Amino acid sequence: MTTTLPPRERTDNPHPDSQPSRKEKKRRAKRDPFAFAYPGWFYAPAGIIYGILFLFPTIISFYFAFTRWNLSSAEFIGFDNFVTFFTQERLFRGFINTLIFGALTSFAKVVLGLLLAVVLTSGIFARGYLRAVVFFPVLVSTIGVGVTFKILFDPFDGLVNEALAVIGITGPNWLTDPNMAIYSIAIVDIWKGVGLAALIYIAGVVAIPSDYYEAARVDGSNAWHSFWHITLPLVRPATITVVILSLIGGLRTFDLIWTMTSGGPGFASDTIASVIYKQYAAGYYGLSTAGNVILFVLVTAIVLPIYIFLNRKSKEL
Amino acid sequence: MRTERIRNLVGGIIAIVVTGIIFLVPFIFILLTAMKTREEANLLEFGWPVGDFRLLENVIEVLQIRDYTVVRAFINSSILTVFSVSIMVVLAAMVGWTLQRRQSRWNGLINMLVLAGLIIPPAVVPTIFVMKTLGIFATMPGLILVEIAFGLSFCILLFRAFAATVPREIDEAAIIDGAGPIRLFFQFAFPLLRSVIVTVIVVQSVFVFNDFAAPLYFAPGAENVTVQLSLYNFQSQYFTSYNLLFTDILLITVPPLILYIFFNKQIVAGLTSGAVKG
């Protein structure tokens, strides 16, 4: 899992008087007698590594996605790779699964994360211990988690189905049923990631002033009302963080898929990221890069509007 | 008041049982299976080993497998983590610090590139192409540089946010005392950023240590194998020896657990920044 914090624009400024207009900013930059102390070349070392190994490959991917490519020569073939991607069932399934996986895991992490946060910020017994237990899977190797659950999900000997059998439920074929596999992997992803969502929500819930709840209680508000009208609107920044973070992670998901099913059975649980790997391994570099471009466009098209929309809403509040 | 205390206690006990079943049982299962003999482990039962207690023997056997692959993987992962994280921290601190302090028309563009680094999935084959051209494909230095390139954005955001809390008067005093940019940054700013530096180091160490995709793509070859890759290869070869497989998982789970015990606060701080203010 490469969990990264979502893009947050920091608006808090240590100098309250230094939020000037653009013109003002320019004038100050010119006059700032200390500007020389923060030279532009401080950007250079990071910029060179980022530019060569991240930015440049991203830019050229938009050319190579339109080629048949073997690293030494590239033949321009127009939209063929994209047509292949969207018309072949075994590739297109990856696209659909990516959407399902991203939507499902983000939604579950928001709901369960907030629920856990509310419970874990109440006066409940053993709060610190519970937080630690819920959070620890976030830090554990995705491969380790994947291998473990692959065995726990074994339809016959697996612990999950044995436990379900005890309470009289016949467990499904978690990873071997083509209609079930992607959802089983999503469950494991939620299991591993919900601790992070809960942690972010806890930070958000703790920051709400307790006066609000007291005032509401005086006015006769019950717990549900307080949650709906105070907690929920005021944890909005945390929700933005959780949604964006889960989407970035969920839409790019690869490690867990690759460890648990390798996209199988057949191609039933492929995602775009696993298709990219499979096409790369098979030597179809152009097609693999087209997959990369599709993933780029998909992630940007989903995350960016949500980011802008949710941020604007929170400023209005 | 008393009923509330009882309710909290009962709620707590229920929560301990439920989270125990959901979150702890898989880890206990790993530990128990790693203690068992091969025959017993392959039954995949959840229970204390009835046969011999074999944890130590299993650890030794796992380490020796295929000419000490796991040991080599641990050495490689340590090298990768130490080098990439320390370089990443210094470079990202320079950028985050300057970005917060210096007003220029480039700030907008740089902020955008930082966000791009977080959102955009790396272009796999073009990166391999660039690395091959530079002669760093399938080498440890190449992999270190890739991890730096992919991790910078996250670090820069944390440093930029933290630099905003360091009063500018401190810089000004240092500058008036005659400190140049390099001395100002390394001698004055860097120590002030200490708490965020610890956070970034711990969080990024966990990310890099746990990373699977970058080593898989950019550093193939037995001599570059990292712990995550070795575990992945292990599962396809040792699916008949669950005791050894789970011992390997146990070994790989231990380093993050140790970090979590010692740096709980820093990890939480790093992962929740941005949750409160928009």
XYZ file of C-alpha atoms in Angstrom:
595
model
C 0.000 0.000 0.000
C 1.370 3.346 -0.800
C -0.706 5.482 1.437
C -0.063 9.080 0.837
C -1.718 11.977 2.453
C -4.036 13.711 0.063
C -3.263 17.111 -1.234
C -4.132 19.658 1.374
C -3.773 23.305 0.704
C -2.535 24.914 3.859
C -4.331 28.152 4.343
C -3.159 28.859 7.862
C -0.483 31.472 7.780
C 1.765 32.325 10.694
C 1.746 35.977 9.772
C -1.855 37.116 9.749
C -0.871 40.333 8.019
C 0.820 38.547 5.138
C -2.188 37.422 3.125
C -1.958 40.262 0.669
C -3.317 40.698 -2.794
C -1.322 39.471 -5.740
C 0.015 42.928 -6.486
C 0.963 43.447 -2.894
C 2.743 40.086 -2.919
C 4.815 41.080 -5.896
C 5.787 44.344 -4.331
C 6.821 42.600 -1.145
C 8.789 39.910 -2.911
C 10.802 42.648 -4.564
C 11.357 44.492 -1.342
C 11.854 41.469 0.905
C 15.379 42.110 2.175
C 15.697 38.477 3.203
C 14.699 36.899 -0.077
C 18.321 35.974 -0.802
C 18.235 33.636 2.224
C 15.823 31.296 0.459
C 17.496 30.681 -2.875
C 15.667 29.052 -5.754
C 18.356 26.405 -6.190
C 17.097 24.757 -3.014
C 14.445 23.292 -5.308
C 17.043 21.870 -7.672
C 18.166 18.541 -6.141
C 14.615 17.363 -5.448
C 13.432 18.835 -8.745
C 16.031 16.925 -10.774
C 15.179 13.523 -9.263
C 11.432 14.181 -9.468
C 11.731 15.570 -12.985
C 13.781 12.712 -14.415
C 12.167 9.730 -12.687
C 8.565 10.895 -12.291
C 7.579 13.909 -14.362
C 9.437 13.069 -17.571
C 8.206 9.423 -17.709
C 4.665 10.674 -17.079
C 4.905 13.129 -19.974
C 6.386 10.667 -22.474
C 3.782 8.074 -21.502
C 1.303 10.184 -23.461
C 3.326 9.513 -26.600
C 4.238 5.859 -26.058
C 0.623 4.991 -25.231
C -0.070 5.532 -28.932
C 2.682 3.238 -30.154
C 3.702 -0.368 -30.513
C 6.833 -0.254 -28.437
C 9.727 -2.542 -27.535
C 11.920 0.032 -25.721
C 14.329 0.344 -28.651
C 11.827 1.358 -31.299
C 8.277 2.674 -31.253
C 5.795 2.521 -34.095
C 2.947 5.037 -33.984
C -0.398 3.232 -34.200
C -2.898 5.916 -33.178
C -5.664 4.900 -30.823
C -5.235 1.142 -31.359
C -4.044 0.465 -27.796
C -6.995 2.334 -26.329
C -9.444 0.593 -28.630
C -7.961 -2.741 -27.555
C -8.261 -1.750 -23.922
C -11.906 -0.808 -24.113
C -13.108 -3.548 -26.455
C -11.388 -6.637 -25.047
C -13.376 -8.026 -22.147
C -10.269 -9.232 -20.285
C -8.845 -5.694 -20.233
C -12.074 -3.752 -19.834
C -13.016 -5.836 -16.806
C -9.988 -4.297 -15.096
C -11.406 -0.840 -15.751
C -14.802 -1.744 -14.262
C -13.215 -3.502 -11.288
C -11.069 -0.448 -10.569
C -14.201 1.704 -10.333
C -16.012 -0.836 -8.143
C -13.000 -1.266 -5.894
C -12.340 2.471 -5.530
C -15.969 3.353 -4.801
C -16.590 0.464 -2.429
C -13.456 0.846 -0.324
C -13.751 4.644 -0.014
C -17.408 4.464 0.963
C -16.792 1.737 3.534
C -13.802 3.555 5.001
C -15.816 6.765 5.410
C -18.748 5.042 7.112
C -16.810 2.581 9.263
C -14.020 5.052 9.988
C -16.444 7.668 11.281
C -18.344 5.056 13.281
C -15.124 3.818 14.898
C -13.999 7.386 15.566
C -17.241 8.264 17.343
C -16.983 5.140 19.489
C -13.283 5.633 20.188
C -13.664 9.274 21.237
C -16.502 8.521 23.660
C -15.702 7.667 27.262
C -15.420 3.997 26.344
C -13.250 1.655 28.443
C -9.773 0.759 27.053
C -9.867 3.513 24.446
C -6.111 3.697 23.828
C -5.808 -0.064 23.438
C -8.725 -0.188 21.004
C -7.262 2.600 18.869
C -3.926 0.768 18.684
C -5.568 -2.520 17.677
C -7.662 -0.926 14.940
C -4.717 1.057 13.580
C -1.957 -1.542 13.548
C -2.929 -3.287 10.255
C -2.275 0.018 8.457
C 1.445 -0.378 9.109
C 1.721 -4.050 8.244
C 3.065 -5.163 4.881
C 0.295 -5.470 2.287
C 1.937 -8.611 0.945
C 1.910 -10.182 4.411
C -1.754 -9.292 4.852
C -2.601 -10.582 1.379
C -0.894 -13.934 1.888
C -2.483 -14.363 5.327
C -6.008 -13.642 4.126
C -5.578 -15.793 1.065
C -5.135 -18.678 3.498
C -7.832 -17.502 5.933
C -10.234 -17.261 2.981
C -9.608 -20.839 1.874
C -13.113 -22.163 1.136
C -12.619 -25.454 3.026
C -9.818 -25.201 5.580
C -9.813 -21.410 5.963
C -10.472 -19.943 9.371
C -13.130 -17.546 8.061
C -15.390 -20.231 6.670
C -14.755 -22.523 9.639
C -15.839 -19.707 11.939
C -18.910 -19.031 9.802
C -19.756 -22.743 9.864
C -19.840 -22.625 13.663
C -22.716 -20.141 13.529
C -24.386 -22.132 10.783
C -23.438 -20.113 7.723
C -21.895 -21.717 4.662
C -19.169 -19.277 3.664
C -18.741 -18.366 0.002
C -15.751 -19.301 -2.155
C -14.154 -15.967 -1.362
C -11.339 -15.863 -3.871
C -12.195 -18.677 -6.261
C -15.672 -17.489 -7.216
C -15.238 -15.081 -10.172
C -18.196 -12.980 -9.046
C -16.895 -12.754 -5.501
C -13.108 -12.336 -5.781
C -12.895 -8.565 -6.256
C -15.273 -7.984 -3.324
C -13.274 -10.310 -1.085
C -10.128 -8.348 -1.863
C -12.016 -5.109 -1.181
C -12.997 -6.475 2.243
C -9.339 -7.108 3.050
C -8.404 -3.627 1.820
C -11.075 -2.120 4.077
C -9.842 -4.272 6.981
C -6.322 -2.971 6.452
C -7.194 0.665 5.805
C -10.111 1.459 8.100
C -7.711 2.170 10.982
C -6.214 5.080 9.080
C -9.661 6.493 8.290
C -10.627 6.129 11.955
C -7.435 7.874 13.031
C -8.084 10.813 10.732
C -11.685 11.056 11.917
C -10.582 10.878 15.560
C -8.338 13.913 14.975
C -11.322 15.669 13.381
C -13.834 14.747 16.104
C -11.469 15.720 18.931
C -11.052 19.163 17.376
C -14.775 19.961 17.691
C -15.282 22.247 20.723
C -17.262 20.469 23.450
C -19.358 23.642 24.057
C -21.337 22.808 20.941
C -22.440 19.480 22.381
C -23.226 21.027 25.747
C -25.286 23.788 24.176
C -27.148 21.197 22.123
C -27.809 19.074 25.200
C -29.221 22.102 27.055
C -31.534 22.625 24.105
C -32.703 19.027 24.474
C -30.803 17.412 21.622
C -30.275 13.646 21.828
C -27.111 11.791 20.838
C -28.304 11.074 17.311
C -29.231 14.709 16.739
C -25.878 15.878 18.049
C -24.096 13.479 15.715
C -26.152 14.474 12.693
C -26.124 18.233 13.241
C -22.774 18.862 14.955
C -20.294 16.028 14.399
C -21.094 15.257 10.789
C -20.863 18.813 9.396
C -17.803 19.698 11.468
C -15.706 16.662 10.517
C -15.953 17.673 6.891
C -12.192 18.332 6.498
C -11.521 14.825 7.835
C -14.069 13.393 5.396
C -12.335 15.141 2.504
C -9.012 13.694 3.625
C -10.415 10.169 3.999
C -12.299 10.187 0.683
C -9.378 11.500 -1.347
C -6.852 9.280 0.361
C -8.972 6.156 -0.081
C -9.683 6.962 -3.720
C -6.032 7.579 -4.563
C -5.095 4.301 -2.890
C -8.114 2.332 -4.089
C -8.000 3.276 -7.765
C -4.276 2.456 -7.956
C -4.557 -0.778 -5.995
C -2.143 -3.465 -7.088
C -0.255 -5.177 -4.234
C -3.266 -6.791 -2.637
C -4.801 -7.927 -5.944
C -1.528 -9.352 -7.132
C -0.832 -11.258 -3.923
C -4.308 -12.645 -3.371
C -5.527 -13.632 -6.838
C -3.106 -12.245 -9.479
C -6.256 -10.891 -11.086
C -7.915 -14.302 -11.182
C -9.822 -16.505 -11.433
C -9.176 -15.835 -15.113
C -9.280 -12.060 -15.227
C -12.257 -11.673 -12.887
C -10.453 -9.581 -10.276
C -8.053 -7.639 -12.487
C -7.734 -3.903 -11.940
C -6.113 -1.381 -14.259
C -2.915 -1.585 -12.219
C -2.730 -5.372 -12.536
C -3.501 -5.151 -16.257
C -0.596 -2.706 -16.594
C 1.672 -5.252 -14.934
C 0.397 -8.187 -16.975
C 0.816 -6.360 -20.283
C 4.273 -5.205 -19.237
C 5.271 -8.757 -18.276
C 3.933 -10.030 -21.606
C 6.044 -7.484 -23.488
C 3.174 -5.289 -24.731
C 4.823 -2.074 -23.586
C 2.639 0.260 -25.616
C -0.549 -1.339 -24.325
C 0.788 -1.304 -20.775
C 1.563 2.402 -21.093
C -1.906 3.043 -22.508
C -3.216 1.417 -19.325
C -1.094 3.869 -17.363
C -2.543 6.811 -19.251
C -6.087 5.525 -18.703
C -5.381 5.165 -14.983
C -3.888 8.673 -14.906
C -6.956 10.162 -16.574
C -9.340 8.148 -14.406
C -7.664 9.075 -11.112
C -7.375 12.737 -12.055
C -10.925 12.898 -13.405
C -12.340 11.450 -10.191
C -10.080 12.884 -7.494
C -9.574 16.424 -8.765
C -13.258 17.456 -9.045
C -13.983 15.902 -5.637
C -11.053 17.770 -4.179
C -12.128 21.100 -5.659
C -15.831 20.590 -4.918
C -15.420 19.460 -1.321
C -12.870 22.144 -0.568
C -15.105 24.883 -1.898
C -18.009 23.615 0.186
C -15.902 23.611 3.330
C -14.846 27.202 2.748
C -18.468 28.267 2.487
C -19.215 26.862 5.927
C -23.052 9.134 36.180
C -22.712 5.612 37.510
C -24.875 4.134 34.787
C -22.726 5.953 32.250
C -19.571 4.418 33.702
C -21.100 0.950 33.562
C -22.203 1.558 30.005
C -18.665 2.623 29.045
C -17.208 -0.448 30.706
C -19.650 -2.840 29.047
C -19.212 -1.071 25.714
C -15.462 -1.292 26.089
C -15.545 -5.009 26.791
C -17.811 -5.652 23.799
C -15.498 -3.552 21.634
C -12.438 -5.456 22.886
C -14.039 -8.765 21.944
C -15.261 -7.583 18.522
C -12.022 -5.831 17.497
C -10.101 -8.791 18.907
C -11.923 -11.179 16.591
C -11.684 -8.920 13.574
C -8.237 -7.365 13.940
C -6.180 -9.527 16.293
C -7.123 -13.080 15.309
C -5.280 -12.884 11.954
C -2.085 -11.773 13.723
C -2.435 -14.418 16.432
C -2.977 -16.960 13.678
C 0.311 -15.870 12.056
C 2.145 -16.213 15.352
C 0.612 -19.586 16.249
C 1.245 -21.096 12.831
C 4.850 -19.880 12.915
C 5.329 -21.876 16.146
C 4.140 -25.188 14.745
C 5.694 -28.135 12.969
C 5.036 -28.451 9.279
C 2.439 -31.218 9.635
C 0.530 -29.356 12.300
C 0.721 -25.994 10.540
C -0.676 -27.450 7.330
C -3.910 -28.320 9.124
C -4.507 -24.537 9.330
C -6.108 -24.883 12.752
C -6.378 -21.929 15.096
C -4.856 -23.199 18.321
C -1.836 -23.520 20.543
C 0.725 -25.951 19.067
C 0.105 -29.405 20.544
C 3.245 -30.871 19.040
C 6.755 -29.457 19.352
C 7.227 -25.738 19.881
C 9.199 -24.880 16.789
C 9.337 -21.081 16.493
C 13.119 -20.774 16.830
C 13.822 -23.704 14.489
C 11.380 -22.273 11.944
C 13.054 -18.854 12.060
C 16.472 -20.423 11.504
C 15.164 -22.583 8.671
C 13.484 -19.615 6.943
C 16.648 -17.549 7.148
C 18.719 -20.340 5.604
C 16.385 -21.106 2.711
C 17.871 -20.771 -0.755
C 21.265 -19.609 0.368
C 20.058 -17.017 2.884
C 17.698 -15.178 0.510
C 15.678 -13.770 3.391
C 18.800 -12.421 5.086
C 19.879 -10.787 1.834
C 16.386 -9.370 1.424
C 16.532 -7.817 4.886
C 19.927 -6.287 4.147
C 18.671 -4.910 0.814
C 15.482 -3.518 2.344
C 17.482 -1.874 5.113
C 19.858 -0.251 2.626
C 16.948 0.864 0.464
C 15.004 2.293 3.409
C 17.935 4.069 5.088
C 19.300 5.701 1.945
C 16.069 6.662 0.256
C 14.470 8.031 3.428
C 17.489 10.066 4.544
C 17.989 11.655 1.129
C 14.250 12.204 0.736
C 14.035 13.980 4.093
C 16.849 16.447 3.359
C 15.680 17.253 -0.169
C 12.013 17.538 0.788
C 12.845 19.711 3.792
C 14.763 22.098 1.513
C 11.800 22.339 -0.842
C 9.109 22.576 1.842
C 11.042 25.209 3.752
C 11.789 27.358 0.719
C 8.265 26.949 -0.619
C 6.796 28.269 2.621
C 9.333 31.091 3.068
C 9.874 32.433 -0.423
C 7.126 34.209 -2.323
C 7.555 33.920 -6.039
C 5.464 33.372 -9.121
C 6.786 29.813 -9.307
C 5.063 28.784 -6.082
C 1.798 27.964 -7.842
C 3.520 25.679 -10.327
C 5.598 23.949 -7.648
C 2.541 23.354 -5.459
C 0.813 21.840 -8.455
C 3.724 19.498 -9.137
C 3.716 18.413 -5.497
C 0.009 17.530 -5.746
C 0.638 15.754 -9.044
C 3.259 13.614 -7.304
C 0.636 12.470 -4.820
C -2.229 11.801 -7.184
C -0.701 10.527 -10.418
C 0.191 6.848 -10.613
C 3.779 6.460 -11.854
C 4.092 5.561 -15.554
C 5.724 2.162 -15.311
C 7.286 1.296 -18.648
C 8.399 4.861 -19.479
C 10.181 4.963 -16.094
C 11.922 1.686 -16.920
C 12.843 3.151 -20.299
C 14.384 6.246 -18.682
C 16.222 4.126 -16.110
C 17.620 1.813 -18.788
C 18.806 4.828 -20.778
C 20.602 6.132 -17.677
C 21.985 2.672 -16.865
C 20.352 2.503 -13.430
C 17.624 -0.061 -14.181
C 17.722 -3.132 -11.896
C 20.303 -1.540 -9.605
C 19.974 -0.585 -5.960
C 20.949 3.091 -6.538
C 18.273 3.260 -9.250
C 15.646 1.840 -6.914
C 16.677 4.290 -4.177
C 16.278 7.217 -6.581
C 12.846 5.973 -7.675
C 11.655 5.693 -4.083
C 12.885 9.249 -3.485
C 11.083 10.562 -6.564
C 7.794 8.883 -5.542
C 8.014 9.831 -1.858
C 9.049 13.483 -2.110
C 5.577 14.996 -2.460
C 4.218 13.598 0.782
C 7.282 14.810 2.700
C 7.196 18.270 1.123
C 3.585 18.794 2.230
C 4.440 17.928 5.827
C 7.533 20.145 5.837
C 5.739 23.084 4.251
C 2.940 22.892 6.798
C 5.404 22.683 9.667
C 7.679 25.464 8.394
C 4.688 27.788 8.699
C 4.759 27.303 12.474
C 8.430 28.364 12.804
C 8.534 32.130 13.450
C 10.302 34.099 10.769
C 12.002 36.258 13.385
C 14.375 33.365 14.028
C 15.525 33.401 10.396
C 15.891 37.144 10.449
C 18.065 37.069 13.551
C 20.260 34.392 11.959
C 20.528 36.323 8.696
C 21.482 39.521 10.490
C 24.139 37.507 12.296
C 25.564 36.769 8.879
C 24.253 33.277 8.123
C 24.043 32.411 4.424
C 21.244 30.279 2.937
C 22.996 26.966 3.597
C 23.922 27.785 7.194
C 20.484 29.246 7.821
C 18.844 26.042 6.619
C 21.115 23.366 8.054
C 22.174 25.059 11.259
C 19.055 27.002 12.216
C 16.018 25.690 10.361
C 16.802 21.964 10.364
C 16.951 21.637 14.175
C 13.676 23.567 14.495
C 12.006 21.133 12.130
C 13.119 18.213 14.281
C 9.717 16.930 15.320
C 8.375 16.853 11.768
C 11.629 15.270 10.587
C 11.111 12.389 13.016
C 7.531 12.014 11.779
C 8.567 11.976 8.122
C 11.383 9.496 8.757
C 9.154 7.047 10.606
C 6.204 7.216 8.216
C 8.329 7.030 5.067
C 10.406 4.178 6.497
C 7.241 2.135 6.892
C 6.114 3.031 3.345
C 9.444 2.210 1.715
C 9.997 -0.948 3.740
C 6.501 -2.164 2.821
C 6.675 -1.109 -0.823
C 6.149 -3.939 -3.275
C 5.430 -2.429 -6.693
C 8.594 -0.325 -7.129
C 11.051 -3.149 -6.346
C 8.961 -5.508 -8.494
C 9.128 -3.232 -11.529
C 12.405 -1.392 -11.206
C 14.774 -3.792 -9.474
C 14.276 -7.318 -10.804
C 17.046 -9.822 -10.157
C 17.948 -12.044 -7.229
C 20.679 -9.739 -5.925
C 18.243 -6.813 -5.485
C 15.475 -8.774 -3.776
C 13.652 -6.876 -1.011
C 11.680 -8.397 1.864
C 8.283 -7.850 0.233
C 9.451 -9.485 -2.994
C 11.030 -12.360 -1.099
C 7.758 -12.941 0.735
C 5.855 -12.842 -2.546
C 8.204 -15.382 -4.123
C 8.143 -17.439 -0.957
C 4.367 -17.930 -1.036
C 4.428 -19.598 -4.428
C 7.297 -21.920 -3.495
C 6.396 -22.827 0.086
C 2.635 -23.196 -0.045
C 3.163 -26.690 1.319
C 5.030 -25.485 4.417
C 2.708 -23.042 6.123
C 4.875 -22.959 9.235
C 7.754 -21.466 7.230
C 5.514 -19.155 5.213
C 3.982 -17.685 8.360
C 7.372 -17.436 10.038
C 8.453 -15.290 7.084
C 5.326 -13.128 7.440
C 6.032 -12.810 11.153
C 9.612 -11.667 10.522
C 8.416 -9.046 8.042
C 5.691 -7.780 10.381
C 8.094 -7.226 13.276
C 9.957 -4.084 12.061
C 6.780 -1.952 11.629
C 5.519 -3.228 14.975
C 8.704 -2.041 16.707
C 8.470 1.353 15.000
C 4.837 1.621 16.032
C 5.586 0.878 19.676
C 8.320 3.532 19.863
C 6.976 6.193 17.509
C 3.230 5.892 17.923
C 2.819 9.670 18.401
C 4.892 10.672 15.385
C 3.122 8.225 13.106
C -0.290 9.460 14.187
C 0.814 13.092 13.765
C 2.134 12.436 10.263
C -0.902 10.571 9.022
C -3.566 12.872 10.452
C -2.167 16.275 9.526
C -4.784 17.984 7.428
C -7.685 16.255 9.146
C -8.596 19.262 11.240
C -8.062 22.263 9.051
C -9.076 22.311 5.431
